[in-house]
Short mmCIF file of C-alpha atoms and ligand atoms in Angstrom, two decimals:
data_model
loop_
_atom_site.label_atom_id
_atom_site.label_comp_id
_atom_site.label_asym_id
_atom_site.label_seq_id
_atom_site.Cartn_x
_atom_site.Cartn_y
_atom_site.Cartn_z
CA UNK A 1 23.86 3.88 -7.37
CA UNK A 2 20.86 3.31 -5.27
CA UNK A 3 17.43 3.54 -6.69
CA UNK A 4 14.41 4.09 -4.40
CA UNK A 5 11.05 4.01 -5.44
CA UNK A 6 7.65 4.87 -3.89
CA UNK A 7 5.15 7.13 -4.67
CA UNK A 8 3.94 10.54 -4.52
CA UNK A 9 1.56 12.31 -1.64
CA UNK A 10 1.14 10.30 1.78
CA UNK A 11 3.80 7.75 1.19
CA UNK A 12 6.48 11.00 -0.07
CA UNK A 13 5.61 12.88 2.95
CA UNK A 14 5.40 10.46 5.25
CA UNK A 15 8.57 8.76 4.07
CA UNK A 16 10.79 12.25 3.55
CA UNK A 17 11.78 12.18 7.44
CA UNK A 18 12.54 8.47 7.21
CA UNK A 19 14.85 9.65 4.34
CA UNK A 20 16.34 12.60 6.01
CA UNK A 21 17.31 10.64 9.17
CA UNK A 22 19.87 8.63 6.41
CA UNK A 23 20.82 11.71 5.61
CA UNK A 24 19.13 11.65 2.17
CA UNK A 25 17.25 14.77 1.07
CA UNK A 26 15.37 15.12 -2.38
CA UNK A 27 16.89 17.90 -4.95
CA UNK A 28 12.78 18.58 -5.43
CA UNK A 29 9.59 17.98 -4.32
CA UNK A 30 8.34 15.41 -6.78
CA UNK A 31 4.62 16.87 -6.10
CA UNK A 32 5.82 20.32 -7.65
CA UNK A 33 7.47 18.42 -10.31
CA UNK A 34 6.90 16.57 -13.33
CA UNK A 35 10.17 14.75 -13.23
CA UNK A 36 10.65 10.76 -12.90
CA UNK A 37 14.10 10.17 -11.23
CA UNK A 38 14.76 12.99 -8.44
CA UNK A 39 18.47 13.09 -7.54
CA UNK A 40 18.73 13.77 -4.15
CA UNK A 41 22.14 15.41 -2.08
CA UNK A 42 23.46 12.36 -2.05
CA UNK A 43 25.19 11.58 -5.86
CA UNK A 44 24.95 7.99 -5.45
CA UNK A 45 21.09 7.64 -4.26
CA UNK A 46 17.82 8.45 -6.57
CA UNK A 47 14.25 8.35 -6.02
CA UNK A 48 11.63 7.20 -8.89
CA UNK A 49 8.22 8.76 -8.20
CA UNK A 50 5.69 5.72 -9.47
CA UNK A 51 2.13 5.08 -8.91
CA UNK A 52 1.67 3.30 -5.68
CA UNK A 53 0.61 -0.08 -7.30
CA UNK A 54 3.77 -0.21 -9.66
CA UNK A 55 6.56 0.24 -7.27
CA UNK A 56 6.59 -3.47 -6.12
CA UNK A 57 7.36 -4.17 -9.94
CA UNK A 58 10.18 -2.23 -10.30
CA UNK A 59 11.83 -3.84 -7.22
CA UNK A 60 10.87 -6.76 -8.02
CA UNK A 61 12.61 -6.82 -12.09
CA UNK A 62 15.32 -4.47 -10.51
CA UNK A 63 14.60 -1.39 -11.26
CA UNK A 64 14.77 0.00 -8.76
CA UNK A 65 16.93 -1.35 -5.01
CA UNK A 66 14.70 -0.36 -2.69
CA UNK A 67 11.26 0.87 -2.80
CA UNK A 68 8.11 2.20 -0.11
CA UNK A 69 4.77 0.03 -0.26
CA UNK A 70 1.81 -0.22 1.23
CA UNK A 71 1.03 -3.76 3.03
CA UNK A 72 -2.13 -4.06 0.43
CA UNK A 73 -0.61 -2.78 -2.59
CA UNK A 74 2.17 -6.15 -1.72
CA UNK A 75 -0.56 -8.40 -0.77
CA UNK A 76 -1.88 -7.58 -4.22
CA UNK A 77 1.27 -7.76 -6.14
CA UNK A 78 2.16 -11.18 -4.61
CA UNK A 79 5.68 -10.27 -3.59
CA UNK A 80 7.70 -12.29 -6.02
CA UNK A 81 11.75 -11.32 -5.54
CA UNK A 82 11.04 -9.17 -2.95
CA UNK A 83 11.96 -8.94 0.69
CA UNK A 84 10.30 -6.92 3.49
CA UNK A 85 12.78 -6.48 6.07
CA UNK A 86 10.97 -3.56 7.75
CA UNK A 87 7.21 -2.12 8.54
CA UNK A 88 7.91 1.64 8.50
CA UNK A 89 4.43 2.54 10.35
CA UNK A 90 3.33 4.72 8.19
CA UNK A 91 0.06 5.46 6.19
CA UNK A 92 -1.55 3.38 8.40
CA UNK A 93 -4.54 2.80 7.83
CA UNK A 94 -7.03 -0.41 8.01
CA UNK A 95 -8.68 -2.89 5.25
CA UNK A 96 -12.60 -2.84 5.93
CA UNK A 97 -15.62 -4.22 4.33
CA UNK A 98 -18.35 -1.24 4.64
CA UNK A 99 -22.36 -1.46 3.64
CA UNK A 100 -25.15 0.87 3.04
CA UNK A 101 -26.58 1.25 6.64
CA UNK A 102 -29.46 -0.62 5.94
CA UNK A 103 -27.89 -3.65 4.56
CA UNK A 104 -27.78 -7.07 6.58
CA UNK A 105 -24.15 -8.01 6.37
CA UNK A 106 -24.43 -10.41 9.40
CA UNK A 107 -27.48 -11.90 7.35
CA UNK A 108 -25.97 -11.84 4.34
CA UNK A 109 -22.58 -13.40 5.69
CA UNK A 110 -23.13 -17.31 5.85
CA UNK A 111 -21.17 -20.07 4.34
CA UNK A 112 -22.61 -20.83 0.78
CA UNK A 113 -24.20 -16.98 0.23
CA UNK A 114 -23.19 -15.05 -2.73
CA UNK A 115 -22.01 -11.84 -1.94
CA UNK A 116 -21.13 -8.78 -4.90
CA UNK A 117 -18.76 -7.08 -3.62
CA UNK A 118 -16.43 -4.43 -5.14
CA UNK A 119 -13.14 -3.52 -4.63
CA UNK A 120 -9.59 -2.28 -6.20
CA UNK A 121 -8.06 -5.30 -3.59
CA UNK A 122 -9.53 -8.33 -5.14
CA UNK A 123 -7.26 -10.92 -3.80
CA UNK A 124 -7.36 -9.37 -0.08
CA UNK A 125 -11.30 -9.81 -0.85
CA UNK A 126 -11.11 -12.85 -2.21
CA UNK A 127 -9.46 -14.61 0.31
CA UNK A 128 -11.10 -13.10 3.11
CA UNK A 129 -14.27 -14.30 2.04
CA UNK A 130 -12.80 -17.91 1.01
CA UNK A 131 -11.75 -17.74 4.25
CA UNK A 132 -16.25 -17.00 6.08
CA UNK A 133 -16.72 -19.94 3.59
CA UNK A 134 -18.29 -17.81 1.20
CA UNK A 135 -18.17 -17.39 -2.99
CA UNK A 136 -17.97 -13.90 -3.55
CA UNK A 137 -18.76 -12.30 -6.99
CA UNK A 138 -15.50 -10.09 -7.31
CA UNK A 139 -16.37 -6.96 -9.40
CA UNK A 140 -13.16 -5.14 -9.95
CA UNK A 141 -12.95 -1.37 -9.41
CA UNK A 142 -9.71 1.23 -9.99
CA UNK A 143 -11.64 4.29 -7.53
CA UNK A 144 -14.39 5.48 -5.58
CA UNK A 145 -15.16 2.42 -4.35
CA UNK A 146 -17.78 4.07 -1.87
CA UNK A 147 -20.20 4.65 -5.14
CA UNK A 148 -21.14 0.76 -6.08
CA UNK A 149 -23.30 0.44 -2.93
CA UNK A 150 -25.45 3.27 -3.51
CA UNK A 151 -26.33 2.42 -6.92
CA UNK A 152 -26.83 -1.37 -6.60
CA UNK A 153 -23.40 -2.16 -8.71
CA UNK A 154 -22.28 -4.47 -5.28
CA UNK A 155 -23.57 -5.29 -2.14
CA UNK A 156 -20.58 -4.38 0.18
CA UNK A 157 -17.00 -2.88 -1.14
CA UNK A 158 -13.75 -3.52 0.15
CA UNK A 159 -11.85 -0.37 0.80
CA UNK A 160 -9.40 1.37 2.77
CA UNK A 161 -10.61 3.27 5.62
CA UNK A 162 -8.24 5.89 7.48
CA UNK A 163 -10.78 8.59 9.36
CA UNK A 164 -14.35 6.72 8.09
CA UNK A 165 -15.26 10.52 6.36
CA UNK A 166 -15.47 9.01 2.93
CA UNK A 167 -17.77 6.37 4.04
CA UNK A 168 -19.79 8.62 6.12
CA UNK A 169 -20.50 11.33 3.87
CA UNK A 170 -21.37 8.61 1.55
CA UNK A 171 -24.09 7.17 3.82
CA UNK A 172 -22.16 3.96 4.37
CA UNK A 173 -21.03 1.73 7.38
CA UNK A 174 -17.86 -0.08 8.30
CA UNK A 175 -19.24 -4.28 9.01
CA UNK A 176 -15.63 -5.86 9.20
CA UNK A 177 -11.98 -5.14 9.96
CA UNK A 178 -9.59 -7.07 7.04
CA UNK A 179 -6.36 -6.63 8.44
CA UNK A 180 -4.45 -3.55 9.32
CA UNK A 181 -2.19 -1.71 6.70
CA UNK A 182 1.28 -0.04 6.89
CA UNK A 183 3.82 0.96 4.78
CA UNK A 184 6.95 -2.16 4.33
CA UNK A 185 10.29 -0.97 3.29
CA UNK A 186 11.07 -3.63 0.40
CA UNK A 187 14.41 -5.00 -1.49
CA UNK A 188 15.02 -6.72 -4.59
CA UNK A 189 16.12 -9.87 -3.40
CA UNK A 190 19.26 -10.04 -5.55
CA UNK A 191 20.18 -6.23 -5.14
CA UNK A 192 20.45 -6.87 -1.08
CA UNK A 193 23.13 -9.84 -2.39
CA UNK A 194 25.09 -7.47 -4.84
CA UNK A 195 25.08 -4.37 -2.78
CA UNK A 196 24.91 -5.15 0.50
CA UNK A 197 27.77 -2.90 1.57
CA UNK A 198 25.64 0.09 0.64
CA UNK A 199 22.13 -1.20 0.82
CA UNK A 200 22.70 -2.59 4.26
CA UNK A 201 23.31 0.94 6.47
CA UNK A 202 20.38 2.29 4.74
CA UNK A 203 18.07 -0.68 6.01
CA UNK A 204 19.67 -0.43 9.39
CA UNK A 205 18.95 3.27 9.29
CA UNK A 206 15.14 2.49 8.55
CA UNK A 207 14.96 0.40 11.55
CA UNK A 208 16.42 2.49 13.88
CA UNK A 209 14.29 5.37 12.87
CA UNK A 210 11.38 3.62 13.11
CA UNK A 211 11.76 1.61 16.33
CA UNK A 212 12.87 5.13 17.84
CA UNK A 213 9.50 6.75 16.99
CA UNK A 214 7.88 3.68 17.90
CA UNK A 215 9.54 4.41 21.61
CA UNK A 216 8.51 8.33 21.50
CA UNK A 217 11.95 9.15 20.86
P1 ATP B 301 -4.35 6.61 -6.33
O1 ATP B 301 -4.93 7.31 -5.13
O2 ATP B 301 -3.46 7.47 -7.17
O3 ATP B 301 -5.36 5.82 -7.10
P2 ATP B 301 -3.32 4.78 -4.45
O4 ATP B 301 -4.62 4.87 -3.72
O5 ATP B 301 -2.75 3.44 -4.71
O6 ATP B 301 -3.34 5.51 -5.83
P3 ATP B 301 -2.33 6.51 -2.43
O7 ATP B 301 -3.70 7.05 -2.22
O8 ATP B 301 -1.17 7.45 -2.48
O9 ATP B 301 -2.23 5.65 -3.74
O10 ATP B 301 -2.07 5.43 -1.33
C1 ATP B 301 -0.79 4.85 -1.20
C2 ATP B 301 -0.84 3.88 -0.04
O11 ATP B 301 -1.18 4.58 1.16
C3 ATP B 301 -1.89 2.78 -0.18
O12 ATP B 301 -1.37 1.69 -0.89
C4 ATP B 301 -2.19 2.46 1.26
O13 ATP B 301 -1.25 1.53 1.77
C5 ATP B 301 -2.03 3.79 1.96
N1 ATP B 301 -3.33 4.46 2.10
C6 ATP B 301 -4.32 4.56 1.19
N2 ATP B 301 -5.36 5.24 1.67
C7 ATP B 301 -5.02 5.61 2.92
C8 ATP B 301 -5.66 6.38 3.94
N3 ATP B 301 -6.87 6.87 3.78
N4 ATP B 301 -4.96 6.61 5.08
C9 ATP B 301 -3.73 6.13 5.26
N5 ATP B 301 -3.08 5.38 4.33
C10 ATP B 301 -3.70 5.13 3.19
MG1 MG B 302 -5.71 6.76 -3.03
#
């Protein structure tokens, strides 16, 4: 059996093609459904339908084989017993510290400043900031990031940013790029050992798929 976790809405959708290309189709649509484990038409290869943040766990004990991430949801995690062997592309989006408009980031940015800034990514914000020299007080947040700036809670948030709508409509302004984020592919270390025969198409699969689009094909 192969287990395959990831998450409902954009990484689902976004990965379904990447599934059907292996030839692997889901028995339901896990956003219709309140099940856990959806069989798919192949008998010896499941899906688990987790919340983004906890699929690197379940690789990671086991749980599951295989499993779709986001590059910030890892980063976040830490990545113990897991391996990344491909960047599917997908839910891109990029890692951005936004203001109110009328707040002095390049003023407030100096080695030495404090800085509040709140965010669901605290070690991506952590180190970023480590890295300008600067002591950041971290205030952690699970959602609607875009609110702390208008009420005073932080200074500056660090959030995910796709279009820049949710920031807009929210009077606030991207000030730095983090890093861009994909989606990895990841493997339980030990799983890619003990089932390689079966695992090992599947990755090659992945690749090809992706590095096909990535040509226009
Ligand atoms: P929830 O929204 O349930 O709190 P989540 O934000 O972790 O959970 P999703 O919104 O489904 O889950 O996001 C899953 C992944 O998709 C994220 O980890 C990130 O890599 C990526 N992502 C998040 N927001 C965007 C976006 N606006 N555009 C593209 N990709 C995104
Ligand atoms: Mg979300």
């Amino acid at each position: 059996m192969i287990t395959i976790a990831l998450s409902k809405g954009r990484i689902f959708t976004e990965t379904a093609p990447l599934l059907q290309a292996a030839g692997i189709v889901a028995s339901e649509d896990p956003e219709n459904s309140r099940k856990l484990i959806i069989p798919t038409n192949h008998p010896d290869v499941r899906l688990l339908i987790l919340r983004a943040t906890d699929v690197p766990t379940y690789v990671q004990h086991g749980a599951a084989d295989l499993g779709i991430a986001g590059r910030d949801v890892l980063i976040e995690h830490g990545g113990e017993n897991i391996y990344q062997p491909v960047d599917l592309e997908i839910a891109r989006c990029r890692m951005m510290v936004a203001a109110q408009q009328d707040f002095d980031y390049a003023g407030a940015v100096r080695p030495g400043a404090r800085l509040r800034v709140a965010t669901k990514y605290v070690r991506i914000a952590r180190d970023y900031f480590a890295g300008l020299g600067m002591h950041v007080d971290l205030i952690k947040l699970y959602g609607s990031m875009e609110l702390a700036p208008l009420v005073q809670l932080a200074d500056v948030i660090v959030d995910l940013v796709s279009s820049g709508a949710t920031l807009k409509a929210n009077g606030l302004v991207p000030v730095a790029h983090i890093m861009d984020i994909s989606s990895m592919l990841i493997v339980n270390q030990a799983a890619l050992k003990l089932k390689r025969t079966s695992l090992q198409p599947l990755l090659d699969t992945f690749a090809r798929t992706v590095a096909s689009q990535h040509a226009g094909a």
